């Protein structure tokens, strides 16, 4: 696709190809200094030494050896560049999508302002959708399946298709938005499949028939080829974590990783999820610093997943907009601790080496129980807690090189894992109340999460 662009130098008009490989957000020129173009960008993360940019009909710029190229096409509103929704993908005409204003008028769940937690948030800004998709890497053919969670009107879905994704499964838990996804599926054929399902209610515990939007993993993965744990991820998940049960869903995911059950019975799965800034700070918190933020979920997430922050965007870029409640903190440290002004796109990839040192799907629930029990009182002395539950474990703590005055909250996820594996080898862990209690507690928690 060609576009006429204007050089900000003595060079004449030039036509360039506007591809998707270099920029994923469009830049506004602010100052020109000799042969360099200084730019302001909300999100620019690729090399600009090319004339290729992400969008046709948007604002873009590039720097060439002898001149700076500037192309400005688009409109601005309140300082934000508004881009048209993509309606053409690989030569296929997609159904038109109403404007953001029309969608907000039609769907009350998009225009309501919540002071409490929001179940689903949506991306209606094509520029933000382009950024998100660009962070996912290569989506061309012969790549893993992509499970997109609750896409709403489908702005991100259109970008996934434009990026070359050939196997997308939409899991939408709100019937209101199902027609948008189904309309897209009719236009692109086998590249897009749609299910009325809730990703976080896969394989609910209990007897009887699974009722929608809950879904069975057998039905969900019927077209996915299982893989060995150390192979590449069989599925990429893209979506947002519901703010209603954010930490519960993360814990539930850790349990299933450690037990290699349900979703992870088929192999590893790459999770690309938007989570709140507060929860991101919690799952990446270091040990021993702030024992309110560093908790059992922090340890389990860091033990199970490689965690990578891909993108951070203000809450105002998502709908519905959430109004920040007026909360008075007695100490400024508490106000700083619970900053929650952004949504963070985080990549959670189960560790390929998780089961190399002695951890197995059979004893994974016992590791979870150990972490939860010790972190129930993170400021308590580790030696006191361990001797009560597992008599004779003091020698193990000294073998690990842990100080006698060390608190449970001072242990890193790696130290928790080493402690657990040494307990298993010592035999002190077997034939105690731990095993039975661990099994019952973990399954009751899974049942509540489902």
mmCIF file of N, CA, C and O in Angstrom, residues 108-170:
data_model
loop_
_atom_site.group_PDB
_atom_site.id
_atom_site.type_symbol
_atom_site.label_atom_id
_atom_site.label_comp_id
_atom_site.label_asym_id
_atom_site.label_seq_id
_atom_site.Cartn_x
_atom_site.Cartn_y
_atom_site.Cartn_z
ATOM 1 N N UNK A 108 -24.249 -0.127 27.568
ATOM 2 C CA UNK A 108 -24.074 0.571 28.836
ATOM 3 C C UNK A 108 -22.835 0.139 29.597
ATOM 4 O O UNK A 108 -22.266 0.917 30.359
ATOM 5 N N UNK A 109 -22.390 -1.115 29.384
ATOM 6 C CA UNK A 109 -21.216 -1.599 30.116
ATOM 7 C C UNK A 109 -19.947 -0.871 29.702
ATOM 8 O O UNK A 109 -18.930 -0.950 30.403
ATOM 9 N N UNK A 110 -19.970 -0.142 28.583
ATOM 10 C CA UNK A 110 -18.796 0.609 28.144
ATOM 11 C C UNK A 110 -18.779 2.025 28.686
ATOM 12 O O UNK A 110 -17.716 2.629 28.817
ATOM 13 N N UNK A 111 -19.942 2.589 28.967
ATOM 14 C CA UNK A 111 -19.976 3.995 29.382
ATOM 15 C C UNK A 111 -20.142 4.179 30.883
ATOM 16 O O UNK A 111 -19.994 5.280 31.389
ATOM 17 N N UNK A 112 -20.458 3.127 31.588
ATOM 18 C CA UNK A 112 -20.610 3.275 33.029
ATOM 19 C C UNK A 112 -19.277 3.574 33.684
ATOM 20 O O UNK A 112 -18.245 3.101 33.248
ATOM 21 N N UNK A 113 -19.324 4.315 34.745
ATOM 22 C CA UNK A 113 -18.123 4.637 35.506
ATOM 23 C C UNK A 113 -18.216 3.895 36.836
ATOM 24 O O UNK A 113 -19.158 4.072 37.585
ATOM 25 N N UNK A 114 -17.238 3.055 37.087
ATOM 26 C CA UNK A 114 -17.251 2.227 38.279
ATOM 27 C C UNK A 114 -16.260 2.762 39.306
ATOM 28 O O UNK A 114 -15.143 3.125 38.962
ATOM 29 N N UNK A 115 -16.676 2.766 40.544
ATOM 30 C CA UNK A 115 -15.743 3.074 41.619
ATOM 31 C C UNK A 115 -15.186 1.790 42.230
ATOM 32 O O UNK A 115 -14.196 1.811 42.930
ATOM 33 N N UNK A 116 -15.857 0.690 41.985
ATOM 34 C CA UNK A 116 -15.391 -0.593 42.492
ATOM 35 C C UNK A 116 -14.701 -1.349 41.365
ATOM 36 O O UNK A 116 -14.384 -0.798 40.320
ATOM 37 N N UNK A 117 -14.471 -2.641 41.571
ATOM 38 C CA UNK A 117 -13.776 -3.437 40.573
ATOM 39 C C UNK A 117 -14.654 -3.685 39.361
ATOM 40 O O UNK A 117 -15.862 -3.828 39.466
ATOM 41 N N UNK A 118 -14.020 -3.758 38.191
ATOM 42 C CA UNK A 118 -14.722 -3.949 36.937
ATOM 43 C C UNK A 118 -14.482 -5.368 36.459
ATOM 44 O O UNK A 118 -13.352 -5.867 36.498
ATOM 45 N N UNK A 119 -15.539 -6.027 36.016
ATOM 46 C CA UNK A 119 -15.380 -7.401 35.552
ATOM 47 C C UNK A 119 -14.570 -7.443 34.261
ATOM 48 O O UNK A 119 -13.560 -8.129 34.165
ATOM 49 N N UNK A 120 -15.017 -6.738 33.227
ATOM 50 C CA UNK A 120 -14.328 -6.735 31.944
ATOM 51 C C UNK A 120 -13.993 -5.312 31.517
ATOM 52 O O UNK A 120 -14.831 -4.412 31.631
ATOM 53 N N UNK A 121 -12.778 -5.115 31.024
ATOM 54 C CA UNK A 121 -12.391 -3.863 30.375
ATOM 55 C C UNK A 121 -12.109 -4.157 28.914
ATOM 56 O O UNK A 121 -11.724 -5.277 28.558
ATOM 57 N N UNK A 122 -12.257 -3.130 28.067
ATOM 58 C CA UNK A 122 -12.135 -3.339 26.635
ATOM 59 C C UNK A 122 -11.230 -2.280 26.007
ATOM 60 O O UNK A 122 -11.126 -1.157 26.504
ATOM 61 N N UNK A 123 -10.600 -2.678 24.900
ATOM 62 C CA UNK A 123 -9.782 -1.767 24.105
ATOM 63 C C UNK A 123 -10.584 -1.377 22.874
ATOM 64 O O UNK A 123 -10.914 -2.239 22.057
ATOM 65 N N UNK A 124 -10.904 -0.093 22.759
ATOM 66 C CA UNK A 124 -11.624 0.407 21.590
ATOM 67 C C UNK A 124 -10.764 1.338 20.756
ATOM 68 O O UNK A 124 -11.217 1.843 19.726
ATOM 69 N N UNK A 125 -9.543 1.587 21.180
ATOM 70 C CA UNK A 125 -8.627 2.479 20.475
ATOM 71 C C UNK A 125 -7.764 1.655 19.521
ATOM 72 O O UNK A 125 -6.949 0.835 19.966
ATOM 73 N N UNK A 126 -7.914 1.813 18.200
ATOM 74 C CA UNK A 126 -7.115 1.026 17.246
ATOM 75 C C UNK A 126 -5.611 1.215 17.409
ATOM 76 O O UNK A 126 -4.839 0.286 17.174
ATOM 77 N N UNK A 127 -5.180 2.411 17.825
ATOM 78 C CA UNK A 127 -3.748 2.639 18.020
ATOM 79 C C UNK A 127 -3.219 1.792 19.171
ATOM 80 O O UNK A 127 -2.151 1.191 19.079
ATOM 81 N N UNK A 128 -3.966 1.722 20.272
ATOM 82 C CA UNK A 128 -3.564 0.886 21.400
ATOM 83 C C UNK A 128 -3.607 -0.587 21.015
ATOM 84 O O UNK A 128 -2.730 -1.368 21.397
ATOM 85 N N UNK A 129 -4.624 -0.971 20.246
ATOM 86 C CA UNK A 129 -4.711 -2.359 19.790
ATOM 87 C C UNK A 129 -3.495 -2.730 18.942
ATOM 88 O O UNK A 129 -2.958 -3.840 19.048
ATOM 89 N N UNK A 130 -3.050 -1.797 18.096
ATOM 90 C CA UNK A 130 -1.868 -2.038 17.266
ATOM 91 C C UNK A 130 -0.625 -2.237 18.117
ATOM 92 O O UNK A 130 0.223 -3.088 17.837
ATOM 93 N N UNK A 131 -0.506 -1.452 19.184
ATOM 94 C CA UNK A 131 0.640 -1.576 20.083
ATOM 95 C C UNK A 131 0.636 -2.937 20.762
ATOM 96 O O UNK A 131 1.656 -3.627 20.841
ATOM 97 N N UNK A 132 -0.527 -3.338 21.260
ATOM 98 C CA UNK A 132 -0.647 -4.620 21.959
ATOM 99 C C UNK A 132 -0.229 -5.764 21.046
ATOM 100 O O UNK A 132 0.569 -6.630 21.420
ATOM 101 N N UNK A 133 -0.757 -5.778 19.827
ATOM 102 C CA UNK A 133 -0.457 -6.863 18.894
ATOM 103 C C UNK A 133 1.015 -6.854 18.514
ATOM 104 O O UNK A 133 1.643 -7.909 18.371
ATOM 105 N N UNK A 134 1.593 -5.685 18.371
ATOM 106 C CA UNK A 134 2.996 -5.602 17.997
ATOM 107 C C UNK A 134 3.906 -6.196 19.073
ATOM 108 O O UNK A 134 4.975 -6.717 18.779
ATOM 109 N N UNK A 135 3.482 -6.110 20.333
ATOM 110 C CA UNK A 135 4.273 -6.664 21.425
ATOM 111 C C UNK A 135 4.194 -8.188 21.496
ATOM 112 O O UNK A 135 4.965 -8.804 22.240
ATOM 113 N N UNK A 136 3.278 -8.779 20.765
ATOM 114 C CA UNK A 136 3.127 -10.233 20.825
ATOM 115 C C UNK A 136 4.134 -10.963 19.955
ATOM 116 O O UNK A 136 4.249 -12.182 20.027
ATOM 117 N N UNK A 137 4.849 -10.246 19.105
ATOM 118 C CA UNK A 137 5.852 -10.874 18.255
ATOM 119 C C UNK A 137 5.266 -11.389 16.949
ATOM 120 O O UNK A 137 4.227 -10.920 16.477
ATOM 121 N N UNK A 138 5.932 -12.369 16.379
ATOM 122 C CA UNK A 138 5.557 -12.909 15.070
ATOM 123 C C UNK A 138 4.273 -13.721 15.184
ATOM 124 O O UNK A 138 4.199 -14.686 15.953
ATOM 125 N N UNK A 139 3.253 -13.343 14.443
ATOM 126 C CA UNK A 139 1.965 -14.040 14.468
ATOM 127 C C UNK A 139 1.650 -14.691 13.123
ATOM 128 O O UNK A 139 0.492 -14.991 12.839
ATOM 129 N N UNK A 140 2.669 -14.910 12.302
ATOM 130 C CA UNK A 140 2.436 -15.455 10.965
ATOM 131 C C UNK A 140 2.024 -16.915 11.052
ATOM 132 O O UNK A 140 1.874 -17.492 12.125
ATOM 133 N N UNK A 141 1.861 -17.535 9.896
ATOM 134 C CA UNK A 141 1.363 -18.909 9.827
ATOM 135 C C UNK A 141 2.318 -19.876 10.520
ATOM 136 O O UNK A 141 3.493 -19.597 10.732
ATOM 137 N N UNK A 142 1.773 -21.054 10.855
ATOM 138 C CA UNK A 142 2.512 -22.128 11.516
ATOM 139 C C UNK A 142 2.985 -21.713 12.902
ATOM 140 O O UNK A 142 3.993 -22.191 13.397
ATOM 141 N N UNK A 143 2.240 -20.827 13.534
ATOM 142 C CA UNK A 143 2.517 -20.422 14.898
ATOM 143 C C UNK A 143 1.424 -21.011 15.803
ATOM 144 O O UNK A 143 0.419 -21.528 15.331
ATOM 145 N N UNK A 144 1.609 -20.942 17.144
ATOM 146 C CA UNK A 144 0.610 -21.517 18.046
ATOM 147 C C UNK A 144 -0.761 -20.872 17.888
ATOM 148 O O UNK A 144 -0.909 -19.760 17.389
ATOM 149 N N UNK A 145 -1.760 -21.594 18.356
ATOM 150 C CA UNK A 145 -3.103 -21.026 18.421
ATOM 151 C C UNK A 145 -3.089 -19.792 19.319
ATOM 152 O O UNK A 145 -2.335 -19.711 20.289
ATOM 153 N N UNK A 146 -3.964 -18.838 19.004
ATOM 154 C CA UNK A 146 -4.147 -17.654 19.840
ATOM 155 C C UNK A 146 -5.550 -17.715 20.425
ATOM 156 O O UNK A 146 -6.536 -17.778 19.687
ATOM 157 N N UNK A 147 -5.630 -17.720 21.752
ATOM 158 C CA UNK A 147 -6.913 -17.623 22.437
ATOM 159 C C UNK A 147 -7.082 -16.165 22.868
ATOM 160 O O UNK A 147 -6.318 -15.669 23.703
ATOM 161 N N UNK A 148 -8.062 -15.486 22.297
ATOM 162 C CA UNK A 148 -8.326 -14.100 22.682
ATOM 163 C C UNK A 148 -9.505 -14.075 23.644
ATOM 164 O O UNK A 148 -10.587 -14.590 23.335
ATOM 165 N N UNK A 149 -9.297 -13.438 24.787
ATOM 166 C CA UNK A 149 -10.305 -13.442 25.842
ATOM 167 C C UNK A 149 -11.133 -12.171 25.812
ATOM 168 O O UNK A 149 -10.590 -11.062 25.826
ATOM 169 N N UNK A 150 -12.435 -12.332 25.722
ATOM 170 C CA UNK A 150 -13.381 -11.219 25.841
ATOM 171 C C UNK A 150 -12.985 -10.000 25.015
ATOM 172 O O UNK A 150 -12.709 -8.923 25.565
ATOM 173 N N UNK A 151 -12.939 -10.132 23.689
ATOM 174 C CA UNK A 151 -12.488 -9.006 22.854
ATOM 175 C C UNK A 151 -13.496 -7.881 22.720
ATOM 176 O O UNK A 151 -13.156 -6.825 22.181
ATOM 177 N N UNK A 152 -14.737 -8.088 23.179
ATOM 178 C CA UNK A 152 -15.738 -7.037 23.040
ATOM 179 C C UNK A 152 -16.069 -6.785 21.581
ATOM 180 O O UNK A 152 -16.338 -7.723 20.816
ATOM 181 N N UNK A 153 -16.019 -5.526 21.119
ATOM 182 C CA UNK A 153 -16.342 -5.233 19.710
ATOM 183 C C UNK A 153 -15.334 -5.790 18.717
ATOM 184 O O UNK A 153 -15.598 -5.800 17.513
ATOM 185 N N UNK A 154 -14.159 -6.197 19.151
ATOM 186 C CA UNK A 154 -13.225 -6.864 18.246
ATOM 187 C C UNK A 154 -12.164 -5.980 17.626
ATOM 188 O O UNK A 154 -11.636 -6.320 16.560
ATOM 189 N N UNK A 155 -11.800 -4.876 18.259
ATOM 190 C CA UNK A 155 -10.767 -4.003 17.702
ATOM 191 C C UNK A 155 -9.411 -4.711 17.703
ATOM 192 O O UNK A 155 -8.660 -4.664 16.715
ATOM 193 N N UNK A 156 -9.083 -5.387 18.797
ATOM 194 C CA UNK A 156 -7.817 -6.131 18.864
ATOM 195 C C UNK A 156 -7.845 -7.321 17.909
ATOM 196 O O UNK A 156 -6.832 -7.656 17.280
ATOM 197 N N UNK A 157 -8.992 -7.954 17.761
ATOM 198 C CA UNK A 157 -9.116 -9.097 16.845
ATOM 199 C C UNK A 157 -8.740 -8.708 15.426
ATOM 200 O O UNK A 157 -8.037 -9.450 14.724
ATOM 201 N N UNK A 158 -9.179 -7.551 14.991
ATOM 202 C CA UNK A 158 -8.860 -7.089 13.638
ATOM 203 C C UNK A 158 -7.353 -6.892 13.472
ATOM 204 O O UNK A 158 -6.790 -7.185 12.420
ATOM 205 N N UNK A 159 -6.705 -6.393 14.517
ATOM 206 C CA UNK A 159 -5.252 -6.221 14.447
ATOM 207 C C UNK A 159 -4.522 -7.561 14.426
ATOM 208 O O UNK A 159 -3.504 -7.717 13.751
ATOM 209 N N UNK A 160 -5.030 -8.527 15.162
ATOM 210 C CA UNK A 160 -4.429 -9.865 15.140
ATOM 211 C C UNK A 160 -4.504 -10.464 13.740
ATOM 212 O O UNK A 160 -3.543 -11.057 13.237
ATOM 213 N N UNK A 161 -5.641 -10.302 13.099
ATOM 214 C CA UNK A 161 -5.806 -10.811 11.733
ATOM 215 C C UNK A 161 -4.876 -10.085 10.769
ATOM 216 O O UNK A 161 -4.246 -10.696 9.904
ATOM 217 N N UNK A 162 -4.761 -8.769 10.942
ATOM 218 C CA UNK A 162 -3.892 -7.985 10.060
ATOM 219 C C UNK A 162 -2.424 -8.352 10.250
ATOM 220 O O UNK A 162 -1.621 -8.233 9.325
ATOM 221 N N UNK A 163 -2.073 -8.804 11.462
ATOM 222 C CA UNK A 163 -0.686 -9.171 11.744
ATOM 223 C C UNK A 163 -0.337 -10.559 11.227
ATOM 224 O O UNK A 163 0.804 -10.995 11.361
ATOM 225 N N UNK A 164 -1.315 -11.265 10.651
ATOM 226 C CA UNK A 164 -1.033 -12.558 10.048
ATOM 227 C C UNK A 164 -1.448 -13.758 10.860
ATOM 228 O O UNK A 164 -1.152 -14.899 10.472
ATOM 229 N N UNK A 165 -2.124 -13.550 12.003
ATOM 230 C CA UNK A 165 -2.573 -14.686 12.802
ATOM 231 C C UNK A 165 -3.572 -15.511 12.011
ATOM 232 O O UNK A 165 -4.551 -14.984 11.474
ATOM 233 N N UNK A 166 -3.316 -16.805 11.929
ATOM 234 C CA UNK A 166 -4.161 -17.669 11.089
ATOM 235 C C UNK A 166 -5.019 -18.624 11.892
ATOM 236 O O UNK A 166 -5.880 -19.294 11.337
ATOM 237 N N UNK A 167 -4.775 -18.691 13.216
ATOM 238 C CA UNK A 167 -5.571 -19.594 14.060
ATOM 239 C C UNK A 167 -5.932 -18.880 15.351
ATOM 240 O O UNK A 167 -5.165 -18.871 16.305
ATOM 241 N N UNK A 168 -7.099 -18.245 15.355
ATOM 242 C CA UNK A 168 -7.560 -17.483 16.515
ATOM 243 C C UNK A 168 -8.844 -18.122 17.037
ATOM 244 O O UNK A 168 -9.759 -18.421 16.269
ATOM 245 N N UNK A 169 -8.898 -18.312 18.342
ATOM 246 C CA UNK A 169 -10.120 -18.773 19.002
ATOM 247 C C UNK A 169 -10.545 -17.700 19.992
ATOM 248 O O UNK A 169 -9.804 -17.376 20.924
ATOM 249 N N UNK A 170 -11.717 -17.136 19.773
ATOM 250 C CA UNK A 170 -12.252 -16.106 20.666
ATOM 251 C C UNK A 170 -13.090 -16.772 21.749
ATOM 252 O O UNK A 170 -13.972 -17.582 21.452
#
